[in-house]
């Protein structure tokens, strides 16, 4: 990922595959809670943390499909 500003949260949908698990990346390093269904991911921090601008790995997604 490359971002020009801080990220306070994110939500996206995966089509054509099933989300099995998520872990790691800048999301984990910055204290984000990640919630997922079989197709949708939601990430944010209960403590108000953000992911600083820059580049890196948002998170690791294990999928089937």
mmCIF file of C-alpha atoms in Angstrom:
data_model
loop_
_atom_site.group_PDB
_atom_site.id
_atom_site.type_symbol
_atom_site.label_atom_id
_atom_site.label_comp_id
_atom_site.label_asym_id
_atom_site.label_seq_id
_atom_site.Cartn_x
_atom_site.Cartn_y
_atom_site.Cartn_z
ATOM 1 C CA UNK A 1 0.000 0.000 0.000
ATOM 2 C CA UNK A 2 1.069 3.576 -0.604
ATOM 3 C CA UNK A 3 -0.827 6.346 1.138
ATOM 4 C CA UNK A 4 -0.378 10.131 1.110
ATOM 5 C CA UNK A 5 -2.242 10.678 4.388
ATOM 6 C CA UNK A 6 -2.980 8.839 7.624
ATOM 7 C CA UNK A 7 -5.467 5.965 7.526
ATOM 8 C CA UNK A 8 -8.027 6.010 10.339
ATOM 9 C CA UNK A 9 -9.885 2.924 9.159
ATOM 10 C CA UNK A 10 -10.813 0.879 6.136
ATOM 11 C CA UNK A 11 -13.525 -1.367 4.736
ATOM 12 C CA UNK A 12 -13.462 -3.388 1.545
ATOM 13 C CA UNK A 13 -15.057 -6.387 -0.130
ATOM 14 C CA UNK A 14 -13.314 -9.338 -1.784
ATOM 15 C CA UNK A 15 -15.211 -10.803 -4.757
ATOM 16 C CA UNK A 16 -14.606 -14.239 -6.238
ATOM 17 C CA UNK A 17 -12.892 -15.661 -3.146
ATOM 18 C CA UNK A 18 -13.638 -16.389 0.516
ATOM 19 C CA UNK A 19 -11.708 -14.687 3.324
ATOM 20 C CA UNK A 20 -10.327 -17.328 5.701
ATOM 21 C CA UNK A 21 -8.214 -15.150 8.031
ATOM 22 C CA UNK A 22 -6.330 -11.873 8.365
ATOM 23 C CA UNK A 23 -3.202 -10.912 10.288
ATOM 24 C CA UNK A 24 -0.143 -8.699 10.530
ATOM 25 C CA UNK A 25 0.919 -5.727 8.492
ATOM 26 C CA UNK A 26 0.701 -2.067 9.428
ATOM 27 C CA UNK A 27 -2.828 -2.685 10.730
ATOM 28 C CA UNK A 28 -1.527 -4.909 13.523
ATOM 29 C CA UNK A 29 1.515 -2.692 14.192
ATOM 30 C CA UNK A 30 -0.788 0.285 14.777
ATOM 31 C CA UNK A 31 -3.287 -1.494 17.028
ATOM 32 C CA UNK A 32 -6.147 -1.876 14.571
ATOM 33 C CA UNK A 33 -8.951 -4.344 15.234
ATOM 34 C CA UNK A 34 -9.836 -6.334 12.131
ATOM 35 C CA UNK A 35 -13.255 -7.869 11.649
ATOM 36 C CA UNK A 36 -14.134 -9.988 8.639
ATOM 37 C CA UNK A 37 -16.913 -12.049 7.174
ATOM 38 C CA UNK A 38 -16.398 -14.403 4.255
ATOM 39 C CA UNK A 39 -16.222 -11.428 1.858
ATOM 40 C CA UNK A 40 -15.908 -8.130 3.780
ATOM 41 C CA UNK A 41 -13.071 -6.657 5.881
ATOM 42 C CA UNK A 42 -13.365 -3.812 8.372
ATOM 43 C CA UNK A 43 -10.364 -2.332 10.190
ATOM 44 C CA UNK A 44 -10.089 0.474 12.740
ATOM 45 C CA UNK A 45 -8.618 1.295 16.141
ATOM 46 C CA UNK A 46 -10.774 1.528 19.263
ATOM 47 C CA UNK A 47 -8.032 3.760 20.714
ATOM 48 C CA UNK A 48 -8.079 6.241 17.833
ATOM 49 C CA UNK A 49 -4.751 5.102 16.353
ATOM 50 C CA UNK A 50 -4.019 5.630 12.689
ATOM 51 C CA UNK A 51 -1.621 4.211 10.121
ATOM 52 C CA UNK A 52 0.877 6.939 9.203
ATOM 53 C CA UNK A 53 1.424 8.088 5.637
ATOM 54 C CA UNK A 54 3.974 6.129 3.680
ATOM 55 C CA UNK A 55 4.164 2.690 2.146
ATOM 56 C CA UNK A 56 3.970 -0.811 3.539
ATOM 57 C CA UNK A 57 1.793 -3.860 3.932
ATOM 58 C CA UNK A 58 -1.745 -3.087 5.155
ATOM 59 C CA UNK A 59 -2.461 -6.666 6.281
ATOM 60 C CA UNK A 60 -2.132 -10.277 5.208
ATOM 61 C CA UNK A 61 -5.321 -11.927 3.923
ATOM 62 C CA UNK A 62 -5.600 -15.708 3.620
ATOM 63 C CA UNK A 63 -8.267 -16.534 1.012
ATOM 64 C CA UNK A 64 -9.830 -19.567 -0.618
ATOM 65 C CA UNK A 65 -10.485 -19.108 -4.305
#
